mmCIF file of C-alpha atoms in Angstrom:
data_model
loop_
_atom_site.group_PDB
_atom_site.id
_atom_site.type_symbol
_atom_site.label_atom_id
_atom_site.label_comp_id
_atom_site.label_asym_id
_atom_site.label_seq_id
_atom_site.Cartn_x
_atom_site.Cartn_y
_atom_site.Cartn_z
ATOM 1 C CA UNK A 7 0.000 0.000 0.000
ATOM 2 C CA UNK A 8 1.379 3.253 -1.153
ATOM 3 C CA UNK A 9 1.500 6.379 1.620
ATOM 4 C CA UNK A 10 1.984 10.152 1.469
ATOM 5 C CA UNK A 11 3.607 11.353 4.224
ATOM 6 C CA UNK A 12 1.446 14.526 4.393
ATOM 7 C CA UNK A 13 3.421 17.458 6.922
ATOM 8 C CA UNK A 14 1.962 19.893 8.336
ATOM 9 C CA UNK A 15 4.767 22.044 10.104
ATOM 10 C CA UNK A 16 4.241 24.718 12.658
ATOM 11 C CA UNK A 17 6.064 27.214 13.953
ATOM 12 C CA UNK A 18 5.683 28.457 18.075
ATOM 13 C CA UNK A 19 3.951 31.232 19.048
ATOM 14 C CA UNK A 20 6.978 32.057 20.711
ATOM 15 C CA UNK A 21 8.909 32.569 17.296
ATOM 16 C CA UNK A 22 9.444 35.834 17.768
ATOM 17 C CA UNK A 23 11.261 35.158 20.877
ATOM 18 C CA UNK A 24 14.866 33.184 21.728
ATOM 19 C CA UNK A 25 15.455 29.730 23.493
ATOM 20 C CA UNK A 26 16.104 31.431 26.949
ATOM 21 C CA UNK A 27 12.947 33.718 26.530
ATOM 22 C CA UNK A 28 11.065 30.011 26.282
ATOM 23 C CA UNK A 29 13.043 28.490 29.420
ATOM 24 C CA UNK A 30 12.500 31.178 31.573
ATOM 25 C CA UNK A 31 8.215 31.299 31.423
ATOM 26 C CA UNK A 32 7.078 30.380 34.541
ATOM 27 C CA UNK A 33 3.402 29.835 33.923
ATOM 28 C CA UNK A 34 0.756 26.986 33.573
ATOM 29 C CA UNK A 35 2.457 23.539 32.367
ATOM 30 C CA UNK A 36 -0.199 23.060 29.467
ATOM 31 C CA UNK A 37 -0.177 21.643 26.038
ATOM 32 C CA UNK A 38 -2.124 23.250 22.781
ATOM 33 C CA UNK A 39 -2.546 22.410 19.178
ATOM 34 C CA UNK A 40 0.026 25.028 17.076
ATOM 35 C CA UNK A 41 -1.534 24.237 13.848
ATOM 36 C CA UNK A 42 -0.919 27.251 11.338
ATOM 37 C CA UNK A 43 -1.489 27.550 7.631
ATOM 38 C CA UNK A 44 -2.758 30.573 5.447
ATOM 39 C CA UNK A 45 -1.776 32.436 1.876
ATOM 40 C CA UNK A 46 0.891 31.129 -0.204
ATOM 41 C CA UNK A 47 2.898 33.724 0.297
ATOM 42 C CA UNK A 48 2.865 33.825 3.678
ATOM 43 C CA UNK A 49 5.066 31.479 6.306
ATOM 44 C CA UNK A 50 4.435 30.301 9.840
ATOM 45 C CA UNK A 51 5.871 33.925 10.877
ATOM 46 C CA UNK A 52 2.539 35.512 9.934
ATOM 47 C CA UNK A 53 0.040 32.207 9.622
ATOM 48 C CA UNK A 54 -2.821 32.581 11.579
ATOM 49 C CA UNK A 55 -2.921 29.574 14.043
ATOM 50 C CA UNK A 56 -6.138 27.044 13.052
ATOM 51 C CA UNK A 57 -9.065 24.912 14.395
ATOM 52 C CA UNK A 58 -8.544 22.215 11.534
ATOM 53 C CA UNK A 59 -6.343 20.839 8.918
ATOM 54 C CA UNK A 60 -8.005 20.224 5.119
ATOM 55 C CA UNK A 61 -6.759 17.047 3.675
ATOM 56 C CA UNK A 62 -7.388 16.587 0.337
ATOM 57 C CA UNK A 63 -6.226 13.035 -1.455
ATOM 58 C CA UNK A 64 -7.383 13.997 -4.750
ATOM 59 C CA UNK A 65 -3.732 16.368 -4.232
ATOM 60 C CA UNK A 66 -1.786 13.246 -3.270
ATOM 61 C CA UNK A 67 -1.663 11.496 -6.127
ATOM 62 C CA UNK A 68 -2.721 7.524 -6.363
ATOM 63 C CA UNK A 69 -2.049 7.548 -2.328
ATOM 64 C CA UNK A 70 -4.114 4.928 -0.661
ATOM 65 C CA UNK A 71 -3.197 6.016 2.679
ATOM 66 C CA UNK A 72 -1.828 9.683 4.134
ATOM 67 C CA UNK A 73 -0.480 10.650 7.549
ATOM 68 C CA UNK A 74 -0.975 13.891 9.001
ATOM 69 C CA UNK A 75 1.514 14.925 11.384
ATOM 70 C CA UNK A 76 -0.607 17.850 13.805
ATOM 71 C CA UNK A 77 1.564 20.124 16.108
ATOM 72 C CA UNK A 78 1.214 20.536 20.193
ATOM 73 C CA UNK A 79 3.031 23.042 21.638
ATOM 74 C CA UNK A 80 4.100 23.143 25.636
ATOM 75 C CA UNK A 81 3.561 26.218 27.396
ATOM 76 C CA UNK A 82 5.868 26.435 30.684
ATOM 77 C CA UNK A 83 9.575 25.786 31.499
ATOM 78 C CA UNK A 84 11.383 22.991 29.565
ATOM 79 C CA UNK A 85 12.454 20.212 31.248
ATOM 80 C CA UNK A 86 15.562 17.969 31.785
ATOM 81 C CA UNK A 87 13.166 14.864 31.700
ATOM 82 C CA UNK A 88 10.771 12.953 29.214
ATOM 83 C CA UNK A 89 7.070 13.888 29.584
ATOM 84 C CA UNK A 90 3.774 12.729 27.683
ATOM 85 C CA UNK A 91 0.668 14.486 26.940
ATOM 86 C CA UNK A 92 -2.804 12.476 25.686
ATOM 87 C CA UNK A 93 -4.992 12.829 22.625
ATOM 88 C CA UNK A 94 -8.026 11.130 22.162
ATOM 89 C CA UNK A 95 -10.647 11.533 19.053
ATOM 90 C CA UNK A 96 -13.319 14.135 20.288
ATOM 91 C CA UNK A 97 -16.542 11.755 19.281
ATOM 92 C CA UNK A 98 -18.288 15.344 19.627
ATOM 93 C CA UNK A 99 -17.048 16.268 16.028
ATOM 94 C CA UNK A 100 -16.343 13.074 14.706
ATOM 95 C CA UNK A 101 -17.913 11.678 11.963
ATOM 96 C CA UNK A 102 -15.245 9.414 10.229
ATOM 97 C CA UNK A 103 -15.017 5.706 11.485
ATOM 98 C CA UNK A 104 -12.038 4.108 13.138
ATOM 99 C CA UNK A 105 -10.495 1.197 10.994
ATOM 100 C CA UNK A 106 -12.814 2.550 8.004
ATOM 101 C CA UNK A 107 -12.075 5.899 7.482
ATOM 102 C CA UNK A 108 -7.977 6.445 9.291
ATOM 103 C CA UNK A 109 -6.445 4.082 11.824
ATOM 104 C CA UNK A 110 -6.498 4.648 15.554
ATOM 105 C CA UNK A 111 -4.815 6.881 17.123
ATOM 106 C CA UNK A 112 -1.836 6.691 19.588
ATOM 107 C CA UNK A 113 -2.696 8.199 22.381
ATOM 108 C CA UNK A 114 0.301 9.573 24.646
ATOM 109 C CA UNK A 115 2.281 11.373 22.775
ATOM 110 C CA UNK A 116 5.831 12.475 24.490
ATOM 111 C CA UNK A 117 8.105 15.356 24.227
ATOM 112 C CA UNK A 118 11.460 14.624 25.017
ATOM 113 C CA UNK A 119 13.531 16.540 27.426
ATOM 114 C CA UNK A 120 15.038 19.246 26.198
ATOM 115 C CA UNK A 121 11.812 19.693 24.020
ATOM 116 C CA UNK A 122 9.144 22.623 23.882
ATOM 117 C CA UNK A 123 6.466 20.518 21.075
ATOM 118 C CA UNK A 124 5.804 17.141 19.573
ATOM 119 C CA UNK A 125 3.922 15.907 16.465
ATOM 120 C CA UNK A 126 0.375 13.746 17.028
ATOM 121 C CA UNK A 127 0.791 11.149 13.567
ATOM 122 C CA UNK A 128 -2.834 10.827 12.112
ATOM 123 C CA UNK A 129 -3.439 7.915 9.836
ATOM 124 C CA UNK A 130 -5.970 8.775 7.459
ATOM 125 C CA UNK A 131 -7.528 5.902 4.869
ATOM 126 C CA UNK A 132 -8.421 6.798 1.283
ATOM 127 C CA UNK A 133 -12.102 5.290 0.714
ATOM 128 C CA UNK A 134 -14.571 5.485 -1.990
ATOM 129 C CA UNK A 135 -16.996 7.301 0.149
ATOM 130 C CA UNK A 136 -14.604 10.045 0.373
ATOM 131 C CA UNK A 137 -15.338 11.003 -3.375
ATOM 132 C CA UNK A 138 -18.852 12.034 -2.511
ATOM 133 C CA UNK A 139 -18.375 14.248 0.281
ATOM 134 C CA UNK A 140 -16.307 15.388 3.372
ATOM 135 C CA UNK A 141 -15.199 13.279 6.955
ATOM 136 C CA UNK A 142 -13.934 14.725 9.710
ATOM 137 C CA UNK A 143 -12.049 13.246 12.664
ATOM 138 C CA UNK A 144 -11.746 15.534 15.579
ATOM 139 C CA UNK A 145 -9.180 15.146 18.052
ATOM 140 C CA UNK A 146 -9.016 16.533 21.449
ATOM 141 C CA UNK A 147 -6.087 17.052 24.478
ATOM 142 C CA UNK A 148 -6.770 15.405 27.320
ATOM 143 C CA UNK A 149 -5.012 16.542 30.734
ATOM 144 C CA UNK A 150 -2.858 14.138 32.957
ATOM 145 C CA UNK A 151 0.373 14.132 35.403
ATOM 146 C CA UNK A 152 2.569 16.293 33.267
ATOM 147 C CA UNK A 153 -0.149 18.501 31.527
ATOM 148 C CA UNK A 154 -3.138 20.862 31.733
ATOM 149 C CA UNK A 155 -5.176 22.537 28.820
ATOM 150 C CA UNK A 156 -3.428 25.760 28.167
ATOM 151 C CA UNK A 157 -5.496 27.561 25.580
ATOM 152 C CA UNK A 158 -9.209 25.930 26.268
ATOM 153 C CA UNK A 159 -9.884 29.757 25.002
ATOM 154 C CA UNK A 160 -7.988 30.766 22.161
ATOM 155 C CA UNK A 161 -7.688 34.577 20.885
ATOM 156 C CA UNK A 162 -5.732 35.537 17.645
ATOM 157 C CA UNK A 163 -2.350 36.481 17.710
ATOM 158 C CA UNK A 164 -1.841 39.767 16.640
ATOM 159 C CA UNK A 165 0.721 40.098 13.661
ATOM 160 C CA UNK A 166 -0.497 36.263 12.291
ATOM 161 C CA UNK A 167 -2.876 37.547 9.610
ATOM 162 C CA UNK A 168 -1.265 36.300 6.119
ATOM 163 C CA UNK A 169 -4.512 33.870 5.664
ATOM 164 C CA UNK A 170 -7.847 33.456 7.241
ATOM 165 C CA UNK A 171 -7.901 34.677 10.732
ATOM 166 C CA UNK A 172 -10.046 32.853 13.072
ATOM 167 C CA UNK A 173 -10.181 35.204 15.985
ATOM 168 C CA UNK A 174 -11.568 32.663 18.996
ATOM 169 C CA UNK A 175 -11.890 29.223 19.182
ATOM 170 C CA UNK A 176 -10.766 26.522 21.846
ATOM 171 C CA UNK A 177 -7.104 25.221 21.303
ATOM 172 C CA UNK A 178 -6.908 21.923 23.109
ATOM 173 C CA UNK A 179 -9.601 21.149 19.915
ATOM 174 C CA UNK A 180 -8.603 20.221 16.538
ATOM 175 C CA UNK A 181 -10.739 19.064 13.056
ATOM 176 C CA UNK A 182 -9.058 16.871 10.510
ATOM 177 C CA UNK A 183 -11.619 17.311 7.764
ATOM 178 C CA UNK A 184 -10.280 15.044 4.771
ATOM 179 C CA UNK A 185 -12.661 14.022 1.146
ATOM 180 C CA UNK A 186 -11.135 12.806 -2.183
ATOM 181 C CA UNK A 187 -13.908 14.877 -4.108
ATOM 182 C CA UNK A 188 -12.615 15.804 -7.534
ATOM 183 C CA UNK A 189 -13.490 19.775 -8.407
ATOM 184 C CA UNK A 190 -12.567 21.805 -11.225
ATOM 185 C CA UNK A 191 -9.473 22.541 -11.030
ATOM 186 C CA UNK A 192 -7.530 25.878 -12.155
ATOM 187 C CA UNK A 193 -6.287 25.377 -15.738
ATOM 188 C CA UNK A 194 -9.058 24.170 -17.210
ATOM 189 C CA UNK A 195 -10.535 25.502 -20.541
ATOM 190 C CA UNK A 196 -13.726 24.655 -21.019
ATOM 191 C CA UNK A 197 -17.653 25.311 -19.993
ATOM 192 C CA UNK A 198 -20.449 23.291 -19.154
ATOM 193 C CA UNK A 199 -23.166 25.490 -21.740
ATOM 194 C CA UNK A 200 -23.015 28.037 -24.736
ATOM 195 C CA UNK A 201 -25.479 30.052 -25.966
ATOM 196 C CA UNK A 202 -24.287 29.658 -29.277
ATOM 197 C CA UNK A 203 -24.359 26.152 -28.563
ATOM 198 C CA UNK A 204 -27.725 25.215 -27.320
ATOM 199 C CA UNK A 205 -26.886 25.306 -24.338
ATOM 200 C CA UNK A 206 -24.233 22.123 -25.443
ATOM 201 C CA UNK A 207 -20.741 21.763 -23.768
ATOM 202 C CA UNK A 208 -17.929 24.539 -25.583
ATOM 203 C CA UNK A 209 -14.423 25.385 -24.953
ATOM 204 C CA UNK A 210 -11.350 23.080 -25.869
ATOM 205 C CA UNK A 211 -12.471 20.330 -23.236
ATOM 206 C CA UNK A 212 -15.916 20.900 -22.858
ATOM 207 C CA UNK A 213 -17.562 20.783 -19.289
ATOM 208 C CA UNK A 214 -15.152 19.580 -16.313
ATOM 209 C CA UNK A 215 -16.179 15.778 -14.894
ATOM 210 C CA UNK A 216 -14.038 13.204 -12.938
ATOM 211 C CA UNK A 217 -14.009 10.854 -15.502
ATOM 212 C CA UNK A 218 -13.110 13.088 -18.410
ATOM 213 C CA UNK A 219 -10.197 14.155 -16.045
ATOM 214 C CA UNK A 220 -8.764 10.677 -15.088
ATOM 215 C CA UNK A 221 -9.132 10.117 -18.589
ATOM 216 C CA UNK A 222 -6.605 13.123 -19.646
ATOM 217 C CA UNK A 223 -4.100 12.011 -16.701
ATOM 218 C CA UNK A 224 -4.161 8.239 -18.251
ATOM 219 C CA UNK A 225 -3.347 9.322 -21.650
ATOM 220 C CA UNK A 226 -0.917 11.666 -20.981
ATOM 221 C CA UNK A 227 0.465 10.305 -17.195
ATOM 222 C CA UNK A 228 -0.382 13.524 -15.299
ATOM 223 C CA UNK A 229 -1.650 14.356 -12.282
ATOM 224 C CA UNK A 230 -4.518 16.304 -10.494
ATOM 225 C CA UNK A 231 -2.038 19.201 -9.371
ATOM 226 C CA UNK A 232 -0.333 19.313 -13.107
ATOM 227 C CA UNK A 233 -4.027 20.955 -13.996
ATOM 228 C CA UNK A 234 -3.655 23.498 -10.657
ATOM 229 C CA UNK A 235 -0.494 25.986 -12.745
ATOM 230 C CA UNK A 236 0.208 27.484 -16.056
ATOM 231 C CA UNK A 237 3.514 26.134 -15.991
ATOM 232 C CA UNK A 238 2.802 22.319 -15.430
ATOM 233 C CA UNK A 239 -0.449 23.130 -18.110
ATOM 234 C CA UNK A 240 0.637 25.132 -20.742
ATOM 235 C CA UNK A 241 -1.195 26.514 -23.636
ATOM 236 C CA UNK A 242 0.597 24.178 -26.005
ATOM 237 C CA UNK A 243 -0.397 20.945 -23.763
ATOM 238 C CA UNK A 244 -3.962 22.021 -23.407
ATOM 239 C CA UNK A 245 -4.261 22.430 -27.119
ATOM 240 C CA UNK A 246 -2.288 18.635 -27.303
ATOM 241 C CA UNK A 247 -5.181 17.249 -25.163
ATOM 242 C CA UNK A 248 -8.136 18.760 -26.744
ATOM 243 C CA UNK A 249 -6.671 17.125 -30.084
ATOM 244 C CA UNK A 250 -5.753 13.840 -28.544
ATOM 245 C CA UNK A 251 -8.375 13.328 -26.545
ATOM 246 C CA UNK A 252 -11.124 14.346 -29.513
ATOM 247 C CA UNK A 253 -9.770 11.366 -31.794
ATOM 248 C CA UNK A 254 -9.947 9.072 -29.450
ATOM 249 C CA UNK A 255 -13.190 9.376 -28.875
ATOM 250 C CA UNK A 256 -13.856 9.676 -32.478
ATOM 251 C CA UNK A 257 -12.262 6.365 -32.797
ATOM 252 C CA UNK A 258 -14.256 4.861 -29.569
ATOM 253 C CA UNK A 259 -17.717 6.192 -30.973
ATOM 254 C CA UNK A 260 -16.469 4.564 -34.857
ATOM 255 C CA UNK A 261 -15.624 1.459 -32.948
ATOM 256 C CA UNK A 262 -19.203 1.033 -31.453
ATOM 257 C CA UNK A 263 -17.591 1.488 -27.411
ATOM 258 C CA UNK A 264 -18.039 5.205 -27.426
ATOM 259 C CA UNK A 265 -17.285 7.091 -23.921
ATOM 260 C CA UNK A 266 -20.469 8.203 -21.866
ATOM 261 C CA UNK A 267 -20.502 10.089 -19.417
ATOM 262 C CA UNK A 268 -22.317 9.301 -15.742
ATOM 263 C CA UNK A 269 -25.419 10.865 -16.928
ATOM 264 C CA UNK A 270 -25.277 8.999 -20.257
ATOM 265 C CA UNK A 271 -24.238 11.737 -22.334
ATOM 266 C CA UNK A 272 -21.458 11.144 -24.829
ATOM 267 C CA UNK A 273 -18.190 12.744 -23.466
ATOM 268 C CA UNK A 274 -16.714 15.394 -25.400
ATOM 269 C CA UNK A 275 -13.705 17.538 -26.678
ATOM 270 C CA UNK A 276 -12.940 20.352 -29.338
ATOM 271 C CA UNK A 277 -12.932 18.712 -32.420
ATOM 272 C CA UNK A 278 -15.205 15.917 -31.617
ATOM 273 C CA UNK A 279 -18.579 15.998 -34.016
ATOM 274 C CA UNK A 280 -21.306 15.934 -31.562
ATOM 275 C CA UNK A 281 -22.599 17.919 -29.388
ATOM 276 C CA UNK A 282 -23.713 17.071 -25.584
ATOM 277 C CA UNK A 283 -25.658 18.837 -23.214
ATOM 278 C CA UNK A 284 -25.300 17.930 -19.245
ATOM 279 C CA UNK A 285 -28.058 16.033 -18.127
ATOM 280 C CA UNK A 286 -28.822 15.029 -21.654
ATOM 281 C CA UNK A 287 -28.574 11.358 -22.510
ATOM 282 C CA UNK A 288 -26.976 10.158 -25.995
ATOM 283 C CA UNK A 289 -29.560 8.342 -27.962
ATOM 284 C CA UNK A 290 -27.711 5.914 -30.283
ATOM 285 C CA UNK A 291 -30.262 5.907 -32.418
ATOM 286 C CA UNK A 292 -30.473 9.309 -33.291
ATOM 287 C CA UNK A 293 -26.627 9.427 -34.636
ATOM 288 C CA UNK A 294 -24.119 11.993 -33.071
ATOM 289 C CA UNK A 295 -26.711 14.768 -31.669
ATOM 290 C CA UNK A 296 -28.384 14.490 -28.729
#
């Protein structure tokens, strides 16, 4: 079984500060989830911190299986000793299944001496149910010996805006919401209707579908995230694939085995002599135009 080692790094909130600044806070001995992401062009020095992760396998390739590593961060002195801090799934926000949907989770976690944050490994499964719409596994800090909840109210760090900003929520909380749905993605010229069309599919690739998709990556060996930049799709490819991809269904429909797609209609490029309107059956009967 292949896996995607899927990262998601965090910086501390006390980035801004040195080692000794960190050694020397005498406060509660508590453990949060550090998760930060935002705008591209942002880092973790201005990433707003997060209630939840978005996993997305359709972005990992042909990966049957992906582990998400989540950040918890200590708040208090550092110490010369090993100490643990527990996670459990939150069944409040859960709606993903255990064995089904990711594997289970280990639950004490430790950070080593010396050590200010450790990484919670989530194994997450890649199922056909995750085509048709999102799960979510929430996990949640429990307290014990070495631990209490430090941030069971979180408020926004000022200066951590490069992204969406969520301004309160409760940091010993955290949402893994993960789905393998298929959308359109950036480069992708085409549209579902024309009105010089009758309302039938236009554009070099026609309307955007899964299958049509899968059927482009096949022929040509590319990936989701090759359709996601101009310089992994380039004019010249996208002009390749309309003409490709037209003759061969040409040659499927001349061959009697034409290419349908899930609502029966008969799948279609630039070039290809039918038309085909969504929602639309082909009739073979009544030739190329539906």
């Amino acid at each position: 079984m292949k896996k995607i080692f899927y990262y998601i790094l965090m910086l501390p909130i006390f980035l801004s500060g040195c080692e000794k600044d960190l050694m020397d806070y005498e406060g509660l001995e508590g453990v949060y989830f550090a998760v930060q992401w935002g705008n591209s062009w942002g880092s973790e020095r201005t990433w707003p911190y997060q209630p939840f992760t978005e996993v997305k396998f359709m972005q990992l390739g042909n990966a049957d299986t992906a582990t998400v590593d989540i950040k918890v961060m200590v708040t208090g002195s550092v110490k010369d000793y090993d100490r643990t801090f527990r996670v459990e799934v939150n069944p409040d926000s859960t709606t993903a299944v255990v064995n089904v949907d990711y594997l289970p989770l280990e639950n004490d976690i430790m950070i080593g001496a010396g050590e200010y944050m450790a990484m919670v490994p989530v194994r997450l499964i890649r199922t056909e149910s995750l085509q048709h719409g999102e799960k979510v596994l929430g996990l949640k800090l429990v307290e014990n010996q070495y631990f209490k909840l430090a941030f069971p109210e979180w408020d926004a760090v000022k200066g951590f805006t490069s992204g969406d900003v969520r301004e309160h929520f409760d940091a010993s909380l955290h949402e893994i919401r993960f789905s393998d749905m298929m959308v359109r993605p950036t480069e992708w010229i085409g549209t579902d209707s024309s009105p010089y069309y009758d309302g039938a599919e236009s554009g070099s690739w026609g309307a955007f579908s899964r299958k049509k998709l899968e059927m482009i990556c096949e022929r040509f060996d590319l990936t989701y995230n090759d359709f996601m930049s101009k310089t992994t799709m380039p004019l010249a490819l996208q002009m390749l694939i309309a003409k490709t991809m037209s003759q061969l269904l040409i040659d499927r429909y001349n061959a009697k085995d034409p290419v349908l797609e899930d609502d029966g209609r008969l799948m279609y490029f630039d070039g290809c002599p039918w038309a085909s309107k969504i929602g639309v059956p082909w009739i073979p009967d009544e030739g190329y135009y539906d």
